[in-house]
Amino acid sequence: MIIDLPSTTTSQVNSKLVQIREEGGAVTLGRVLTLVIVTDDGAKTEEAVEAANDASREHPCRVIVVARGARKAAPRLDAQIRVGGDAGASEVIVLRLYGELANEGASCVVPLLLPDTPVVAWWPNEAPAVPAEDPIGQLAQRRITDAAAEKNPIRALEQRRASYTPGDTDLAWTRLTLWRAMLASAFDLPPYEKVVEAEVSGESDSPSTDLLAAWLAAYLKVPVKRSKAARGEGIVDVRLVRRSGVVELSRPDGKVGALNQPGQPERRVALQRRVVRDCLAEELRRLDPDEVYDTALRALGKVVRGRTAPKAAVAAGGRKPAPAKVSADPKPVEAKPSDVKAGEGGSADTAAPAATAAAPAAAKAADAKAPAAKSVAAKASGAKASGAKPAAKAAAKSRTASDAKAPTKAKSAKAPGKAKAGS
């Protein structure tokens, strides 16, 4: 049932509520809290009311909607009362404020609050800079905002961080409940190792992605990188690097997630993006300050922003891939003239670096093209082959002369050891 009260007052609204209760048997004493929704009058107002109606089936409450209309109009209050099937398990009071009255929402709300029940304020769209200092926020024990509904979600999240007061919360944080639960359960399986680094990827303007990265940085006390995902909505992928490998929880399609761990089969889990009514119902379950949300907000400064890590680095356990080893070339390496004449003013180690690391075939090819180096090695080792004795005697008789005239030959006498090692 919907009852319209145009150009009315809060006293007339209260009187009508009492009349409906006496005639229809509506029990106001069964309400457990008062939920005040602050928004601008428009199409989004009904979306917020529907979400509150669904949440009221779990938390019966009185819903007061402060819909601010045109500021330039004459001061006027149009009220609407919804009970029964149109209000779920609650009673909804919609207050449309125009003119100067649009800025006096708190004075219109106070006469309609349920006695001796907690008050929760919710801004489904644009929220004040400091919700705790807002006139309606001062009436509430809990203040719910939604950074994802702001024009600049990341800037709005930074504003929440700067203005946090115990009792504040944000639906961008509530959307992380399933992700945090799945990541925490991943550590219940062996191996029980410490995380050394982490990475969270998602949309560039997703405040939930930033909060998840900050939560990991605060409680794991490891470097956490926040990167932009190539595809997907909201949070897309989380990687936790351990010594045994990478624990990865990914949700590319926004519906089903996949949890991969070293030594474990892939597990598919339900990670559908949560709607507003589910997040609102979860926040109405508690009226005490959320210390974990406060810790995550303070850890936003520890998150490092960057691009998505390459897949090769992720496969290597978050470390840079090792440089490729030099493999032996099956083809023989041709020796250059400068390499063959290593005994003449050069060294055998720098003459043919490819031959020293290559297969024996390359060394044989180099030896085949260096008869001079072999003859010098044979002379120094005193080979007894036929034809070598005359050369050795000639070298012995002219040692003094050769030292003075050909210093390069004296150096080549020391080369056999190096030339022999290269082969």
Short mmCIF file of C-alpha atoms in Angstrom, two decimals, residues 43-408:
data_model
loop_
_atom_site.label_atom_id
_atom_site.label_comp_id
_atom_site.label_asym_id
_atom_site.label_seq_id
_atom_site.Cartn_x
_atom_site.Cartn_y
_atom_site.Cartn_z
CA ALA A 43 15.61 7.47 -10.98
CA LYS A 44 18.31 6.24 -8.61
CA THR A 45 16.04 6.86 -5.63
CA GLU A 46 13.87 3.86 -6.48
CA GLU A 47 16.93 1.64 -6.91
CA ALA A 48 18.03 2.50 -3.37
CA VAL A 49 14.54 1.84 -2.00
CA GLU A 50 14.38 -1.57 -3.66
CA ALA A 51 17.75 -2.53 -2.22
CA ALA A 52 16.60 -1.44 1.24
CA ASN A 53 13.38 -3.45 0.89
CA ASP A 54 15.33 -6.60 0.05
CA ALA A 55 17.73 -6.02 2.94
CA SER A 56 14.80 -5.45 5.31
CA ARG A 57 13.69 -9.08 4.92
CA GLU A 58 16.76 -9.96 6.95
CA HIS A 59 16.69 -6.81 9.11
CA PRO A 60 13.14 -5.47 9.67
CA CYS A 61 13.52 -1.71 9.94
CA ARG A 62 11.95 1.65 9.26
CA VAL A 63 13.38 3.15 6.08
CA ILE A 64 13.40 6.94 5.78
CA VAL A 65 14.41 8.21 2.34
CA VAL A 66 15.60 11.82 2.17
CA ALA A 67 15.26 12.69 -1.54
CA ARG A 68 16.59 16.18 -2.18
CA GLY A 69 14.82 17.93 -5.06
CA ALA A 70 15.36 21.21 -6.91
CA ARG A 71 17.02 23.87 -4.75
CA LYS A 72 15.50 26.77 -6.69
CA ALA A 73 11.90 25.67 -6.10
CA ALA A 74 9.66 26.92 -3.31
CA PRO A 75 10.20 25.19 0.07
CA ARG A 76 7.94 22.15 0.13
CA LEU A 77 7.80 18.64 1.65
CA ASP A 78 6.09 15.85 -0.27
CA ALA A 79 5.85 12.60 1.67
CA GLN A 80 4.96 9.05 0.70
CA ILE A 81 4.30 6.13 3.03
CA ARG A 82 4.73 2.55 1.83
CA VAL A 83 3.68 -0.48 3.88
CA GLY A 84 2.84 -4.10 3.16
CA GLY A 85 4.02 -5.68 -0.07
CA ASP A 86 5.47 -2.41 -1.37
CA ALA A 87 7.83 -2.13 1.62
CA GLY A 88 9.10 -5.66 2.11
CA ALA A 89 9.49 -6.34 5.83
CA SER A 90 9.81 -2.64 6.63
CA GLU A 91 7.83 0.56 6.45
CA VAL A 92 9.18 3.10 4.00
CA ILE A 93 8.80 6.86 4.36
CA VAL A 94 9.93 8.88 1.34
CA LEU A 95 10.53 12.58 2.03
CA ARG A 96 11.01 14.75 -1.07
CA LEU A 97 12.47 18.09 -0.04
CA TYR A 98 12.50 21.16 -2.30
CA GLY A 99 13.94 24.63 -2.06
CA GLU A 100 15.77 25.65 1.09
CA LEU A 101 14.25 22.64 2.85
CA ALA A 102 16.51 20.34 0.81
CA ASN A 103 19.41 21.24 3.09
CA GLU A 104 17.41 20.52 6.26
CA GLY A 105 17.09 16.77 5.93
CA ALA A 106 18.22 16.08 9.51
CA SER A 107 15.44 18.23 11.04
CA CYS A 108 12.86 16.33 8.97
CA VAL A 109 14.27 12.95 9.95
CA VAL A 110 14.46 13.40 13.73
CA PRO A 111 10.65 13.33 14.38
CA LEU A 112 10.34 10.08 12.42
CA LEU A 113 13.11 8.04 14.11
CA LEU A 114 12.07 4.91 15.98
CA PRO A 115 12.63 5.27 19.73
CA ASP A 116 15.45 3.30 21.39
CA THR A 117 16.75 1.79 18.16
CA PRO A 118 20.10 2.34 16.40
CA VAL A 119 20.28 4.59 13.36
CA VAL A 120 22.20 3.73 10.18
CA ALA A 121 22.80 6.34 7.47
CA TRP A 122 23.43 5.30 3.87
CA TRP A 123 24.56 7.44 0.94
CA PRO A 124 24.05 5.20 -2.14
CA ASN A 125 25.54 7.75 -4.57
CA GLU A 126 27.37 10.97 -3.75
CA ALA A 127 28.47 11.15 -0.12
CA PRO A 128 29.67 14.12 1.94
CA ALA A 129 33.40 14.71 2.32
CA VAL A 130 33.25 13.79 6.01
CA PRO A 131 30.19 11.59 6.67
CA ALA A 132 30.64 11.75 10.46
CA GLU A 133 30.30 15.56 10.40
CA ASP A 134 27.19 15.58 8.21
CA PRO A 135 23.99 16.51 10.16
CA ILE A 136 22.41 13.15 9.32
CA GLY A 137 25.70 11.33 9.88
CA GLN A 138 25.84 12.74 13.41
CA LEU A 139 22.54 10.99 14.19
CA ALA A 140 23.81 7.57 13.07
CA GLN A 141 25.90 4.90 14.76
CA ARG A 142 26.91 3.49 11.38
CA ARG A 143 27.56 5.45 8.18
CA ILE A 144 27.60 3.55 4.86
CA THR A 145 29.02 5.04 1.67
CA ASP A 146 29.83 3.61 -1.77
CA ALA A 147 33.02 4.86 -3.42
CA ALA A 148 32.26 2.87 -6.59
CA ALA A 149 29.16 5.03 -7.20
CA GLU A 150 31.14 8.29 -7.09
CA LYS A 151 32.29 10.14 -10.22
CA ASN A 152 35.95 9.49 -9.32
CA PRO A 153 36.02 6.26 -7.27
CA ILE A 154 39.75 6.32 -6.48
CA ARG A 155 39.66 9.91 -5.27
CA ALA A 156 36.57 9.12 -3.20
CA LEU A 157 38.42 6.23 -1.58
CA GLU A 158 41.30 8.54 -0.66
CA GLN A 159 38.75 10.89 0.87
CA ARG A 160 37.36 8.01 2.97
CA ARG A 161 40.87 7.33 4.17
CA ALA A 162 41.44 10.94 5.20
CA SER A 163 38.06 11.36 6.92
CA TYR A 164 37.64 7.95 8.56
CA THR A 165 35.76 7.92 11.86
CA PRO A 166 34.86 4.77 13.83
CA GLY A 167 31.49 3.65 12.48
CA ASP A 168 32.27 4.47 8.84
CA THR A 169 32.22 1.76 6.18
CA ASP A 170 31.98 1.51 2.42
CA LEU A 171 30.28 -0.98 0.12
CA ALA A 172 33.49 -1.19 -1.91
CA TRP A 173 34.92 -2.94 1.15
CA THR A 174 31.87 -5.18 1.58
CA ARG A 175 32.28 -6.50 -1.96
CA LEU A 176 35.58 -8.08 -0.86
CA THR A 177 34.08 -10.50 1.66
CA LEU A 178 34.06 -13.51 -0.68
CA TRP A 179 37.55 -12.73 -2.00
CA ARG A 180 38.99 -12.44 1.49
CA ALA A 181 37.32 -15.66 2.57
CA MET A 182 38.68 -17.63 -0.41
CA LEU A 183 42.22 -16.28 -0.02
CA ALA A 184 42.22 -17.05 3.69
CA SER A 185 41.02 -20.62 3.05
CA ALA A 186 43.86 -21.16 0.56
CA PHE A 187 46.34 -21.10 3.45
CA ASP A 188 44.57 -23.97 5.20
CA LEU A 189 46.10 -26.38 2.67
CA PRO A 190 49.76 -27.46 2.55
CA PRO A 191 52.42 -26.32 1.99
CA TYR A 192 52.24 -23.90 4.91
CA GLU A 193 54.65 -21.32 3.59
CA LYS A 194 54.97 -17.59 4.02
CA VAL A 195 53.99 -15.26 1.20
CA VAL A 196 56.95 -13.23 -0.07
CA GLU A 197 55.09 -10.90 -2.47
CA ALA A 198 51.63 -10.37 -3.95
CA GLU A 199 49.89 -8.74 -6.88
CA VAL A 200 46.26 -7.69 -7.33
CA SER A 201 44.93 -6.73 -10.75
CA GLY A 202 41.59 -5.21 -11.71
CA GLU A 203 39.91 -2.26 -13.37
CA SER A 204 41.82 0.98 -13.08
CA ASP A 205 38.91 2.72 -11.31
CA SER A 206 37.95 -0.17 -9.01
CA PRO A 207 38.19 0.91 -5.34
CA SER A 208 37.62 -2.68 -4.23
CA THR A 209 40.84 -3.71 -6.00
CA ASP A 210 42.76 -1.03 -4.09
CA LEU A 211 41.25 -2.09 -0.78
CA LEU A 212 42.06 -5.76 -1.37
CA ALA A 213 45.68 -4.91 -2.16
CA ALA A 214 45.87 -2.74 0.96
CA TRP A 215 44.38 -5.51 3.10
CA LEU A 216 47.03 -7.96 1.88
CA ALA A 217 49.81 -5.43 2.46
CA ALA A 218 48.61 -4.70 5.98
CA TYR A 219 48.28 -8.28 7.23
CA LEU A 220 50.87 -10.17 5.16
CA LYS A 221 53.46 -7.40 5.57
CA VAL A 222 54.92 -8.04 2.11
CA PRO A 223 55.25 -5.88 -1.01
CA VAL A 224 51.93 -5.76 -2.89
CA LYS A 225 51.55 -4.40 -6.41
CA ARG A 226 48.24 -3.11 -7.75
CA SER A 227 48.08 -3.38 -11.55
CA LYS A 228 45.48 -2.76 -14.25
CA ALA A 229 43.92 -5.87 -15.75
CA ALA A 230 43.82 -6.28 -19.51
CA ARG A 231 40.19 -7.44 -19.38
CA GLY A 232 37.41 -8.10 -16.89
CA GLU A 233 35.39 -6.00 -14.43
CA GLY A 234 36.14 -5.15 -10.84
CA ILE A 235 38.75 -7.43 -9.30
CA VAL A 236 40.16 -9.85 -11.87
CA ASP A 237 43.17 -11.66 -10.43
CA VAL A 238 45.16 -12.11 -7.20
CA ARG A 239 48.61 -13.75 -7.07
CA LEU A 240 50.36 -14.72 -3.85
CA VAL A 241 53.98 -15.77 -4.41
CA ARG A 242 55.49 -18.42 -2.14
CA ARG A 243 58.69 -20.45 -2.42
CA SER A 244 56.85 -23.49 -3.72
CA GLY A 245 55.00 -21.50 -6.37
CA VAL A 246 52.15 -19.07 -6.91
CA VAL A 247 48.68 -19.19 -5.35
CA GLU A 248 46.35 -17.58 -7.91
CA LEU A 249 42.68 -16.68 -7.59
CA SER A 250 41.27 -15.30 -10.85
CA ARG A 251 37.80 -14.25 -12.03
CA PRO A 252 38.00 -13.09 -15.65
CA ASP A 253 34.26 -13.35 -16.41
CA GLY A 254 32.93 -11.73 -13.22
CA LYS A 255 30.98 -14.85 -12.23
CA VAL A 256 33.12 -17.93 -11.56
CA GLY A 257 36.58 -17.88 -10.03
CA ALA A 258 39.42 -20.39 -10.31
CA LEU A 259 41.80 -21.11 -7.42
CA ASN A 260 45.15 -22.63 -8.42
CA GLN A 261 47.79 -23.85 -5.96
CA PRO A 262 51.01 -25.83 -6.47
CA GLY A 263 50.35 -29.54 -6.01
CA GLN A 264 46.55 -29.07 -5.90
CA PRO A 265 43.92 -29.45 -8.63
CA GLU A 266 42.17 -26.33 -9.86
CA ARG A 267 39.13 -25.43 -7.81
CA ARG A 268 36.24 -23.47 -9.29
CA VAL A 269 34.43 -21.25 -6.80
CA ALA A 270 31.42 -18.92 -6.95
CA LEU A 271 32.71 -15.35 -7.11
CA GLN A 272 29.85 -13.52 -8.78
CA ARG A 273 29.92 -9.75 -8.42
CA ARG A 274 27.77 -8.85 -5.42
CA VAL A 275 24.73 -6.66 -5.85
CA VAL A 276 23.97 -3.69 -3.62
CA ARG A 277 21.21 -5.37 -1.61
CA ASP A 278 23.52 -8.19 -0.51
CA CYS A 279 26.24 -5.76 0.54
CA LEU A 280 23.73 -3.59 2.41
CA ALA A 281 22.27 -6.57 4.25
CA GLU A 282 25.77 -7.62 5.34
CA GLU A 283 26.60 -4.16 6.67
CA LEU A 284 23.38 -4.03 8.68
CA ARG A 285 24.44 -7.14 10.60
CA ARG A 286 26.91 -5.20 12.71
CA LEU A 287 26.72 -1.84 14.44
CA ASP A 288 30.22 -1.76 15.93
CA PRO A 289 33.24 -0.13 14.23
CA ASP A 290 34.98 -2.19 11.55
CA GLU A 291 38.64 -2.22 12.64
CA VAL A 292 39.75 -4.35 9.67
CA TYR A 293 38.35 -1.78 7.24
CA ASP A 294 40.20 0.93 9.15
CA THR A 295 43.47 -1.03 8.88
CA ALA A 296 43.00 -1.54 5.14
CA LEU A 297 42.38 2.17 4.61
CA ARG A 298 45.56 3.11 6.46
CA ALA A 299 47.56 0.61 4.38
CA LEU A 300 46.57 2.16 1.02
CA GLY A 301 49.85 4.07 1.01
CA LYS A 302 51.86 0.82 1.07
CA VAL A 303 50.44 -0.46 -2.24
CA VAL A 304 52.67 -0.07 -5.28
CA ARG A 305 50.97 0.71 -8.57
CA GLY A 306 52.31 -0.74 -11.80
CA ARG A 307 51.62 -2.81 -14.86
CA THR A 308 50.66 -6.46 -14.87
CA ALA A 309 53.65 -8.76 -14.35
CA PRO A 310 54.72 -10.84 -17.39
CA LYS A 311 53.47 -14.41 -17.41
CA ALA A 312 57.03 -15.74 -17.57
CA ALA A 313 57.90 -13.99 -14.33
CA VAL A 314 54.74 -15.29 -12.65
CA ALA A 315 55.50 -18.84 -13.76
CA ALA A 316 58.96 -18.53 -12.22
CA GLY A 317 57.45 -17.83 -8.84
CA GLY A 318 57.50 -14.05 -9.12
CA ARG A 319 61.28 -13.96 -9.81
CA LYS A 320 62.91 -12.77 -12.99
CA PRO A 321 63.53 -15.57 -15.48
CA ALA A 322 67.09 -16.90 -15.43
CA PRO A 323 69.27 -16.02 -18.43
CA ALA A 324 69.37 -18.71 -21.10
CA LYS A 325 72.45 -20.96 -21.04
CA VAL A 326 74.81 -20.98 -24.02
CA SER A 327 74.24 -24.17 -25.93
CA ALA A 328 76.83 -25.92 -28.11
CA ASP A 329 76.55 -25.13 -31.77
CA PRO A 330 76.32 -28.37 -33.76
CA LYS A 331 77.91 -26.65 -36.77
CA PRO A 332 81.71 -26.43 -36.89
CA VAL A 333 83.10 -22.99 -36.18
CA GLU A 334 85.53 -21.67 -38.75
CA ALA A 335 88.67 -20.17 -37.27
CA LYS A 336 89.64 -16.70 -38.40
CA PRO A 337 93.21 -15.94 -39.54
CA SER A 338 93.76 -13.94 -36.38
CA ASP A 339 92.66 -16.96 -34.34
CA VAL A 340 95.08 -19.28 -36.11
CA LYS A 341 98.02 -16.97 -35.47
CA ALA A 342 97.32 -16.75 -31.76
CA GLY A 343 100.98 -17.49 -31.04
CA GLU A 344 102.04 -14.36 -32.85
CA GLY A 345 101.31 -11.70 -30.27
CA GLY A 346 97.84 -13.04 -29.23
CA SER A 347 96.53 -15.50 -26.65
CA ALA A 348 94.72 -18.75 -27.33
CA ASP A 349 91.97 -17.89 -24.75
CA THR A 350 90.82 -14.83 -26.65
CA ALA A 351 91.59 -16.18 -30.11
CA ALA A 352 88.58 -18.48 -30.47
CA PRO A 353 85.97 -18.12 -27.63
CA ALA A 354 83.39 -20.07 -29.58
CA ALA A 355 85.80 -22.98 -30.12
CA THR A 356 86.59 -23.32 -26.40
CA ALA A 357 82.89 -23.58 -25.45
CA ALA A 358 81.76 -25.50 -28.54
CA ALA A 359 81.82 -29.18 -29.33
CA PRO A 360 85.10 -31.06 -30.01
CA ALA A 361 84.29 -30.93 -33.70
CA ALA A 362 84.83 -27.18 -33.68
CA ALA A 363 88.19 -27.60 -31.97
CA LYS A 364 89.27 -30.22 -34.51
CA ALA A 365 88.31 -27.89 -37.30
CA ALA A 366 90.40 -25.13 -35.75
CA ASP A 367 93.36 -27.54 -35.34
CA ALA A 368 93.06 -28.64 -38.94
CA LYS A 369 93.51 -25.04 -40.10
CA ALA A 370 96.42 -24.27 -37.78
CA PRO A 371 99.43 -26.40 -38.89
CA ALA A 372 101.81 -23.73 -37.71
CA ALA A 373 100.51 -23.94 -34.13
CA LYS A 374 100.85 -27.74 -34.16
CA SER A 375 104.41 -27.60 -35.47
CA VAL A 376 105.43 -25.16 -32.74
CA ALA A 377 103.83 -27.40 -30.09
CA ALA A 378 105.67 -30.41 -31.50
CA LYS A 379 109.01 -28.60 -31.37
CA ALA A 380 108.54 -27.51 -27.74
CA SER A 381 107.53 -30.98 -26.53
CA GLY A 382 110.56 -32.64 -28.21
CA ALA A 383 108.61 -34.83 -30.57
CA LYS A 384 110.70 -37.72 -32.04
CA ALA A 385 108.86 -37.96 -35.32
CA SER A 386 110.86 -38.20 -38.49
CA GLY A 387 111.58 -34.85 -39.98
CA ALA A 388 111.28 -33.14 -36.58
CA LYS A 389 114.94 -33.70 -35.47
CA PRO A 390 116.50 -31.52 -38.14
CA ALA A 391 114.07 -28.74 -37.31
CA ALA A 392 114.79 -29.12 -33.56
CA LYS A 393 118.61 -29.00 -34.10
CA ALA A 394 118.27 -25.96 -36.31
CA ALA A 395 116.14 -24.27 -33.68
CA ALA A 396 118.73 -25.11 -30.94
CA LYS A 397 121.70 -23.74 -32.95
CA SER A 398 119.95 -20.52 -33.87
CA ARG A 399 118.25 -19.91 -30.46
CA THR A 400 120.28 -16.80 -29.73
CA ALA A 401 119.80 -15.40 -33.17
CA SER A 402 116.10 -16.13 -33.23
CA ASP A 403 115.60 -14.45 -29.84
CA ALA A 404 117.11 -11.27 -31.20
CA LYS A 405 115.54 -11.34 -34.65
CA ALA A 406 112.13 -12.98 -34.08
CA PRO A 407 110.62 -12.27 -30.62
CA THR A 408 107.26 -13.63 -31.73
#
